[in-house]
Amino acid sequence: MRIAISTGGGDAPGLNAVIRAAVLAAVHRGWECFGVKRGFGSLLGESDLIPLGPHEVRGITHLGGTILGTSSRGDPLKWRVQRPDGSWEERDRSQELLDSFHAHRLDALIAIGGEGTLGIVHSLWKKGLPVVGVPKTIDNDVGGTSSTFGFDTAVATATDAIDKVHSTAESHERVIVVEVMGRHAGFIALNAGVAGSADVILIPEIPFDIDKVCDKIRRREAEGRHFSVVVVAEGALPKGGTVSLIDPEHERLGGIADKVAHSIQGMTGKETRSLVLGHLQRGGSPTTFDRLLALRFGAAAIRIVAERQFGMMVAFQPPGIVAIPLEQAIAQPRRVPLDSDTITTARDLGISFGD
Ligand code: F6P
């Protein structure tokens, strides 16, 4: 068997661990592995495939990023090409990709990616590409798996930042609003906010009322707690309002912390600062949980290829790793369930969701 491995979309800690496990499990079966550079780049003539053996994947389990490189802008079904007049058109390059896959005499593609990449490979599978997906994203918003790798590391990074913000907020008797990633899911904000003892957590699943947020800050003030930490997910939105976008064309979320901070300062008179953790949350060494999950995903993907179960995705359904149809994984993005134990715990701790 000749197996290609690709990493697409935003990077997440644990990508290299998946690559390592998949390569070692494949080599163990006497198969050959090849890395596709920059998303689907090497299958679209951008560069050569890279042969991957034990030597190439040695010592990479703990490294952030991806040795293959990645791209968030390389959908082969909607390839953007600039016309001479500066305008853009979308081209379908899927047949070119399939031809290249066969010309390289490949037998299977292991595609490691989030919602976007998994949707692309599902379409390519329907066009005949033998593919197995591996769910990756710090946002934890892929359906059918209780966790994606990268999420635990992002939560650890955000929690560490919230801890650090606490001491400076308290010293200066300020409100500090911390914006975390997650797109339209509030998992990072919720988990890091609870673990980091935030006073207010704002998530997309619970549209907020700024009056309620300010009430919580005023109540703390009255109790002699002259500082507050607010954690806001980048996709959080006010009741009846819309999400905050910094780049509407590419639907890039951001800027909500600044808006919330501005309102809090205006309404409560408390000095308020904001900060955006941004891509810091995608970097660094994966936590032990993410390394183990990523290694389990990589090895499981090879077992699924061995069984020729294409069009499937590996998923974590504790305690095991299972294979589910890609279609099921992409049907419904995962969101924080409003009856989740973590939300109930937060409310019991007195944390406000601004509702
Ligand atoms: O999906 C992962 C993620 O980090 C989101 O949390 C965030 O909204 C987005 O990617 C940022 O994308 P980019 O790398 O294009 O800025």
Tab-separated table of C-alpha atoms and ligand atoms in Angstrom:
chain	number	residue	atom	x	y	z
A	1	MET	CA	0.000	0.000	0.000
A	2	ARG	CA	1.122	3.566	-0.712
A	3	ILE	CA	-0.451	6.032	1.742
A	4	ALA	CA	-0.560	9.829	1.446
A	5	ILE	CA	-0.948	11.997	4.555
A	6	SER	CA	-2.093	15.637	4.482
A	7	THR	CA	-2.760	18.340	7.072
A	8	GLY	CA	-5.282	21.046	6.132
A	9	GLY	CA	-6.815	24.161	7.706
A	10	GLY	CA	-5.491	25.943	10.789
A	11	ASP	CA	-2.761	24.065	12.624
A	12	ALA	CA	-3.339	22.506	16.049
A	13	PRO	CA	-0.953	20.965	18.587
A	14	GLY	CA	-0.827	17.206	17.975
A	15	LEU	CA	-0.661	17.190	14.144
A	16	ASN	CA	2.887	15.844	14.185
A	17	ALA	CA	1.918	13.113	16.643
A	18	VAL	CA	-0.816	11.899	14.243
A	19	ILE	CA	1.673	11.906	11.354
A	20	ARG	CA	4.212	9.941	13.407
A	21	ALA	CA	1.728	7.298	14.560
A	22	ALA	CA	0.259	6.851	11.080
A	23	VAL	CA	3.692	6.499	9.470
A	24	LEU	CA	4.983	4.013	12.060
A	25	ALA	CA	1.774	1.947	11.945
A	26	ALA	CA	1.946	1.897	8.115
A	27	VAL	CA	5.650	1.012	7.971
A	28	HIS	CA	4.967	-1.732	10.516
A	29	ARG	CA	2.627	-3.292	7.918
A	30	GLY	CA	5.236	-2.971	5.186
A	31	TRP	CA	3.476	-0.006	3.543
A	32	GLU	CA	4.992	3.190	2.133
A	33	CYS	CA	3.977	6.711	3.256
A	34	PHE	CA	4.160	10.098	1.556
A	35	GLY	CA	3.508	13.566	2.941
A	36	VAL	CA	1.376	16.007	0.959
A	37	LYS	CA	2.776	19.488	1.523
A	38	ARG	CA	0.695	22.591	2.355
A	39	GLY	CA	-2.803	21.123	2.555
A	40	PHE	CA	-3.432	19.502	-0.846
A	41	GLY	CA	-0.505	21.382	-2.458
A	42	SER	CA	1.604	18.385	-3.556
A	43	LEU	CA	-1.441	16.808	-5.222
A	44	LEU	CA	-2.066	20.006	-7.191
A	45	GLY	CA	1.410	20.340	-8.653
A	46	GLU	CA	2.736	22.860	-6.107
A	47	SER	CA	5.543	20.599	-4.854
A	48	ASP	CA	6.699	16.977	-4.732
A	49	LEU	CA	5.305	14.450	-2.263
A	50	ILE	CA	7.730	13.829	0.618
A	51	PRO	CA	8.615	10.197	1.403
A	52	LEU	CA	7.903	9.629	5.107
A	53	GLY	CA	9.622	6.847	7.048
A	54	PRO	CA	10.691	6.278	10.663
A	55	HIS	CA	13.620	8.656	10.191
A	56	GLU	CA	11.416	11.573	9.038
A	57	VAL	CA	8.995	11.230	11.962
A	58	ARG	CA	11.586	10.677	14.680
A	59	GLY	CA	11.282	13.025	17.708
A	60	ILE	CA	8.251	14.994	16.466
A	61	THR	CA	5.479	13.824	18.853
A	62	HIS	CA	5.935	16.794	21.177
A	63	LEU	CA	6.340	19.460	18.470
A	64	GLY	CA	3.577	21.976	17.698
A	65	GLY	CA	2.682	22.851	14.094
A	66	THR	CA	2.947	20.345	11.240
A	67	ILE	CA	6.068	19.114	9.438
A	68	LEU	CA	3.957	19.053	6.250
A	69	GLY	CA	2.794	22.680	6.394
A	70	THR	CA	-0.858	23.587	6.008
A	71	SER	CA	-3.164	26.083	4.357
A	72	SER	CA	-6.593	27.469	5.200
A	73	ARG	CA	-7.144	28.711	1.662
A	74	GLY	CA	-6.657	25.685	-0.574
A	75	ASP	CA	-10.060	24.132	-1.307
A	76	PRO	CA	-9.525	22.127	-4.547
A	77	LEU	CA	-13.274	22.265	-5.243
A	78	LYS	CA	-13.350	26.056	-5.007
A	79	TRP	CA	-9.810	27.082	-5.959
A	80	ARG	CA	-9.579	30.856	-6.037
A	81	VAL	CA	-7.797	32.314	-9.061
A	82	GLN	CA	-7.211	36.016	-9.635
A	83	ARG	CA	-8.199	37.334	-13.058
A	84	PRO	CA	-5.972	39.902	-14.855
A	85	ASP	CA	-8.438	42.665	-13.825
A	86	GLY	CA	-7.891	41.819	-10.121
A	87	SER	CA	-11.253	40.096	-9.560
A	88	TRP	CA	-11.443	36.464	-8.351
A	89	GLU	CA	-13.003	33.342	-9.817
A	90	GLU	CA	-13.450	29.876	-8.278
A	91	ARG	CA	-12.323	26.766	-10.170
A	92	ASP	CA	-13.022	23.103	-9.447
A	93	ARG	CA	-9.636	21.332	-9.458
A	94	SER	CA	-10.904	18.076	-7.953
A	95	GLN	CA	-10.359	15.991	-11.127
A	96	GLU	CA	-6.784	17.270	-11.354
A	97	LEU	CA	-6.256	16.169	-7.740
A	98	LEU	CA	-7.722	12.714	-8.401
A	99	ASP	CA	-5.561	12.294	-11.519
A	100	SER	CA	-2.470	13.289	-9.568
A	101	PHE	CA	-3.384	10.846	-6.758
A	102	HIS	CA	-3.590	7.982	-9.283
A	103	ALA	CA	-0.487	9.101	-11.198
A	104	HIS	CA	1.455	8.812	-7.920
A	105	ARG	CA	0.047	5.242	-7.558
A	106	LEU	CA	-1.403	6.082	-4.136
A	107	ASP	CA	-3.895	3.745	-2.460
A	108	ALA	CA	-5.310	5.936	0.310
A	109	LEU	CA	-5.260	9.480	1.704
A	110	ILE	CA	-5.273	10.172	5.420
A	111	ALA	CA	-6.601	13.728	5.696
A	112	ILE	CA	-6.079	15.432	9.040
A	113	GLY	CA	-8.286	18.490	9.362
A	114	GLY	CA	-11.195	20.360	10.881
A	115	GLU	CA	-14.741	20.921	9.693
A	116	GLY	CA	-13.656	22.588	6.424
A	117	THR	CA	-11.074	19.975	5.393
A	118	LEU	CA	-13.338	17.084	6.404
A	119	GLY	CA	-16.104	18.556	4.238
A	120	ILE	CA	-13.705	18.829	1.283
A	121	VAL	CA	-12.466	15.236	1.606
A	122	HIS	CA	-16.023	13.994	1.967
A	123	SER	CA	-16.794	15.533	-1.446
A	124	LEU	CA	-13.568	14.081	-2.875
A	125	TRP	CA	-14.475	10.644	-1.482
A	126	LYS	CA	-17.826	10.870	-3.293
A	127	LYS	CA	-15.798	11.529	-6.472
A	128	GLY	CA	-13.755	8.349	-5.866
A	129	LEU	CA	-10.869	9.315	-3.552
A	130	PRO	CA	-10.170	6.580	-0.967
A	131	VAL	CA	-9.903	8.724	2.154
A	132	VAL	CA	-9.910	8.394	5.944
A	133	GLY	CA	-10.353	11.587	8.005
A	134	VAL	CA	-8.765	12.523	11.325
A	135	PRO	CA	-10.520	15.301	13.296
A	136	LYS	CA	-8.271	18.185	14.283
A	137	THR	CA	-9.104	21.589	15.689
A	138	ILE	CA	-8.533	23.633	18.809
A	139	ASP	CA	-12.232	24.625	18.561
A	140	ASN	CA	-13.517	21.084	19.382
A	141	ASP	CA	-16.466	21.632	17.034
A	142	VAL	CA	-16.367	18.443	14.923
A	143	GLY	CA	-19.434	16.226	15.261
A	144	GLY	CA	-19.315	12.571	16.293
A	145	THR	CA	-16.158	12.792	18.409
A	146	SER	CA	-16.181	13.780	22.060
A	147	SER	CA	-12.891	15.589	21.519
A	148	THR	CA	-10.561	16.711	18.758
A	149	PHE	CA	-6.836	16.861	19.425
A	150	GLY	CA	-5.442	20.364	19.936
A	151	PHE	CA	-8.372	21.442	22.081
A	152	ASP	CA	-6.893	20.391	25.419
A	153	THR	CA	-3.648	22.252	24.666
A	154	ALA	CA	-5.508	25.420	23.627
A	155	VAL	CA	-7.540	25.288	26.856
A	156	ALA	CA	-4.332	24.875	28.886
A	157	THR	CA	-2.764	27.898	27.139
A	158	ALA	CA	-5.888	30.036	27.656
A	159	THR	CA	-6.179	28.984	31.321
A	160	ASP	CA	-2.558	29.943	31.924
A	161	ALA	CA	-3.206	33.364	30.353
A	162	ILE	CA	-6.346	33.906	32.478
A	163	ASP	CA	-4.347	33.026	35.624
A	164	LYS	CA	-1.786	35.667	34.680
A	165	VAL	CA	-4.420	38.284	33.926
A	166	HIS	CA	-5.935	37.764	37.402
A	167	SER	CA	-3.037	39.175	39.380
A	168	THR	CA	-2.694	42.322	37.271
A	169	ALA	CA	-6.485	42.886	37.238
A	170	GLU	CA	-6.553	42.604	41.042
A	171	SER	CA	-3.502	44.838	41.588
A	172	HIS	CA	-4.994	47.621	39.446
A	173	GLU	CA	-8.618	47.031	40.436
A	174	ARG	CA	-9.546	46.730	36.779
A	175	VAL	CA	-11.813	44.644	34.628
A	176	ILE	CA	-9.926	42.639	32.014
A	177	VAL	CA	-11.740	41.039	29.085
A	178	VAL	CA	-9.887	38.095	27.491
A	179	GLU	CA	-10.914	36.985	23.984
A	180	VAL	CA	-10.289	33.341	23.095
A	181	MET	CA	-10.709	31.439	19.826
A	182	GLY	CA	-13.292	28.751	19.020
A	183	ARG	CA	-15.188	30.097	16.006
A	184	HIS	CA	-18.908	29.491	16.621
A	185	ALA	CA	-18.350	27.096	19.529
A	186	GLY	CA	-17.729	28.170	23.122
A	187	PHE	CA	-15.738	25.154	24.333
A	188	ILE	CA	-12.396	26.965	24.797
A	189	ALA	CA	-14.019	29.930	26.590
A	190	LEU	CA	-16.136	27.692	28.812
A	191	ASN	CA	-13.418	25.239	29.844
A	192	ALA	CA	-10.629	27.798	30.269
A	193	GLY	CA	-13.015	30.262	31.913
A	194	VAL	CA	-14.165	27.776	34.553
A	195	ALA	CA	-10.666	26.353	35.127
A	196	GLY	CA	-9.215	29.888	35.331
A	197	SER	CA	-11.933	31.186	37.725
A	198	ALA	CA	-13.358	33.820	35.408
A	199	ASP	CA	-16.227	35.914	36.791
A	200	VAL	CA	-18.091	36.144	33.480
A	201	ILE	CA	-17.933	33.767	30.498
A	202	LEU	CA	-19.563	34.724	27.197
A	203	ILE	CA	-20.090	31.977	24.617
A	204	PRO	CA	-21.865	31.873	21.230
A	205	GLU	CA	-24.374	29.316	22.513
A	206	ILE	CA	-25.727	31.818	25.099
A	207	PRO	CA	-26.231	35.293	23.558
A	208	PHE	CA	-25.436	37.823	26.272
A	209	ASP	CA	-27.099	40.875	27.736
A	210	ILE	CA	-24.464	43.499	28.542
A	211	ASP	CA	-26.632	44.819	31.423
A	212	LYS	CA	-26.353	41.392	33.101
A	213	VAL	CA	-22.593	41.374	32.582
A	214	CYS	CA	-22.337	44.805	34.233
A	215	ASP	CA	-24.657	43.701	37.077
A	216	LYS	CA	-22.216	40.919	37.926
A	217	ILE	CA	-19.280	43.371	37.965
A	218	ARG	CA	-21.220	45.830	40.158
A	219	ARG	CA	-22.181	43.015	42.563
A	220	ARG	CA	-18.533	42.064	42.925
A	221	GLU	CA	-17.660	45.720	43.523
A	222	ALA	CA	-20.282	45.888	46.295
A	223	GLU	CA	-18.775	42.757	47.864
A	224	GLY	CA	-15.347	44.417	47.951
A	225	ARG	CA	-14.017	42.529	44.914
A	226	HIS	CA	-12.755	45.507	42.943
A	227	PHE	CA	-11.613	43.571	39.869
A	228	SER	CA	-13.221	41.143	37.436
A	229	VAL	CA	-12.060	38.827	34.679
A	230	VAL	CA	-14.370	38.321	31.707
A	231	VAL	CA	-13.612	35.531	29.199
A	232	VAL	CA	-15.300	35.993	25.847
A	233	ALA	CA	-15.348	33.537	22.943
A	234	GLU	CA	-14.557	35.192	19.595
A	235	GLY	CA	-17.955	33.991	18.312
A	236	ALA	CA	-19.982	35.335	21.262
A	237	LEU	CA	-22.756	37.754	20.361
A	238	PRO	CA	-25.179	40.037	22.173
A	239	LYS	CA	-28.864	39.066	22.357
A	240	GLY	CA	-30.498	40.150	19.099
A	241	GLY	CA	-27.082	41.143	17.704
A	242	THR	CA	-24.517	39.637	15.348
A	243	VAL	CA	-21.006	38.198	15.650
A	244	SER	CA	-18.026	40.510	15.451
A	245	LEU	CA	-15.977	40.099	12.243
A	246	ILE	CA	-12.537	41.481	11.446
A	247	ASP	CA	-12.560	40.140	7.891
A	248	PRO	CA	-16.125	39.624	6.615
A	249	GLU	CA	-14.959	38.280	3.215
A	250	HIS	CA	-13.212	35.298	4.824
A	251	GLU	CA	-15.596	35.255	7.807
A	252	ARG	CA	-12.752	35.834	10.279
A	253	LEU	CA	-14.119	36.432	13.760
A	254	GLY	CA	-12.620	38.891	16.223
A	255	GLY	CA	-12.950	42.165	18.047
A	256	ILE	CA	-15.694	41.243	20.508
A	257	ALA	CA	-13.446	41.686	23.600
A	258	ASP	CA	-12.772	45.286	22.695
A	259	LYS	CA	-16.479	46.017	22.221
A	260	VAL	CA	-17.441	44.325	25.501
A	261	ALA	CA	-14.643	46.158	27.365
A	262	HIS	CA	-15.774	49.497	25.931
A	263	SER	CA	-19.362	48.886	27.062
A	264	ILE	CA	-18.319	47.738	30.543
A	265	GLN	CA	-16.164	50.820	31.093
A	266	GLY	CA	-18.922	53.123	29.840
A	267	MET	CA	-21.673	51.483	31.901
A	268	THR	CA	-19.876	50.762	35.182
A	269	GLY	CA	-17.173	53.428	35.217
A	270	LYS	CA	-14.619	50.687	35.993
A	271	GLU	CA	-11.301	50.964	34.203
A	272	THR	CA	-11.389	48.121	31.680
A	273	ARG	CA	-8.767	46.571	29.409
A	274	SER	CA	-9.043	43.886	26.767
A	275	LEU	CA	-6.673	41.413	25.175
A	276	VAL	CA	-6.955	38.864	22.383
A	277	LEU	CA	-5.067	35.589	22.875
A	278	GLY	CA	-5.265	34.813	19.149
A	279	HIS	CA	-2.920	32.345	17.500
A	280	LEU	CA	-0.976	31.782	20.722
A	281	GLN	CA	-3.679	29.186	21.401
A	282	ARG	CA	-2.667	27.175	18.333
A	283	GLY	CA	1.002	26.962	19.231
A	284	GLY	CA	3.248	25.065	21.590
A	285	SER	CA	3.781	21.502	22.597
A	286	PRO	CA	0.630	19.331	22.803
A	287	THR	CA	-0.495	18.324	26.302
A	288	THR	CA	-0.208	14.661	27.284
A	289	PHE	CA	-3.940	14.218	26.578
A	290	ASP	CA	-3.593	15.649	23.061
A	291	ARG	CA	-0.436	13.656	22.299
A	292	LEU	CA	-2.069	10.417	23.312
A	293	LEU	CA	-5.313	11.192	21.448
A	294	ALA	CA	-3.339	12.202	18.338
A	295	LEU	CA	-1.199	9.033	18.453
A	296	ARG	CA	-4.329	6.900	18.923
A	297	PHE	CA	-6.048	8.673	16.001
A	298	GLY	CA	-3.027	8.190	13.709
A	299	ALA	CA	-2.687	4.476	14.427
A	300	ALA	CA	-6.482	3.956	14.197
A	301	ALA	CA	-6.571	5.686	10.793
A	302	ILE	CA	-4.122	3.098	9.445
A	303	ARG	CA	-6.202	0.241	10.858
A	304	ILE	CA	-9.250	1.688	9.077
A	305	VAL	CA	-7.290	1.924	5.821
A	306	ALA	CA	-6.248	-1.730	6.303
A	307	GLU	CA	-9.940	-2.632	6.561
A	308	ARG	CA	-10.579	-0.515	3.423
A	309	GLN	CA	-13.282	1.460	5.229
A	310	PHE	CA	-12.993	4.632	3.152
A	311	GLY	CA	-15.174	7.714	3.572
A	312	MET	CA	-14.819	7.317	7.332
A	313	MET	CA	-13.347	9.448	10.122
A	314	VAL	CA	-11.690	8.275	13.326
A	315	ALA	CA	-13.572	9.538	16.382
A	316	PHE	CA	-13.030	9.484	20.128
A	317	GLN	CA	-16.033	7.928	21.813
A	318	PRO	CA	-14.624	7.142	25.259
A	319	PRO	CA	-13.146	4.801	26.095
A	320	GLY	CA	-12.425	3.811	22.498
A	321	ILE	CA	-11.537	5.148	19.074
A	322	VAL	CA	-14.189	4.261	16.506
A	323	ALA	CA	-14.780	4.872	12.795
A	324	ILE	CA	-17.797	6.968	11.822
A	325	PRO	CA	-18.947	8.058	8.349
A	326	LEU	CA	-17.476	11.443	7.329
A	327	GLU	CA	-21.007	12.430	6.395
A	328	GLN	CA	-22.092	12.019	10.016
A	329	ALA	CA	-19.123	14.023	11.316
A	330	ILE	CA	-19.799	17.031	9.089
A	331	ALA	CA	-23.619	16.926	9.263
A	332	GLN	CA	-23.880	18.977	12.435
A	333	PRO	CA	-21.017	20.988	13.924
A	334	ARG	CA	-20.603	20.448	17.648
A	335	ARG	CA	-21.689	23.186	20.041
A	336	VAL	CA	-21.644	23.466	23.837
A	337	PRO	CA	-24.800	21.678	25.038
A	338	LEU	CA	-26.718	24.083	27.269
A	339	ASP	CA	-27.370	21.295	29.769
A	340	SER	CA	-23.679	20.369	29.948
A	341	ASP	CA	-22.281	19.632	33.364
A	342	THR	CA	-19.579	22.276	32.874
A	343	ILE	CA	-22.220	24.997	32.398
A	344	THR	CA	-24.107	23.793	35.474
A	345	THR	CA	-20.851	23.750	37.450
A	346	ALA	CA	-20.039	27.294	36.327
A	347	ARG	CA	-23.470	28.541	37.414
A	348	ASP	CA	-23.059	26.767	40.774
A	349	LEU	CA	-19.751	28.608	41.189
A	350	GLY	CA	-21.499	31.938	40.603
A	351	ILE	CA	-20.026	32.558	37.158
A	352	SER	CA	-22.266	34.735	34.965
A	353	PHE	CA	-22.985	33.914	31.323
A	354	GLY	CA	-24.528	37.342	30.830
A	355	ASP	CA	-28.023	35.808	30.586
B	1	F6P	O1	-10.386	26.880	13.577
B	1	F6P	C1	-9.239	27.212	14.294
B	1	F6P	C2	-9.105	28.709	14.429
B	1	F6P	O2	-7.955	28.974	15.192
B	1	F6P	C3	-10.327	29.414	14.992
B	1	F6P	O3	-10.437	29.274	16.384
B	1	F6P	C4	-10.099	30.817	14.490
B	1	F6P	O4	-11.301	31.540	14.365
B	1	F6P	C5	-9.470	30.599	13.143
B	1	F6P	O5	-8.913	29.304	13.145
B	1	F6P	C6	-8.400	31.601	12.791
B	1	F6P	O6	-8.005	31.362	11.487
B	1	F6P	P1	-6.754	32.047	10.776
B	1	F6P	O7	-5.559	31.185	11.093
B	1	F6P	O8	-7.105	32.026	9.353
B	1	F6P	O9	-6.585	33.416	11.361
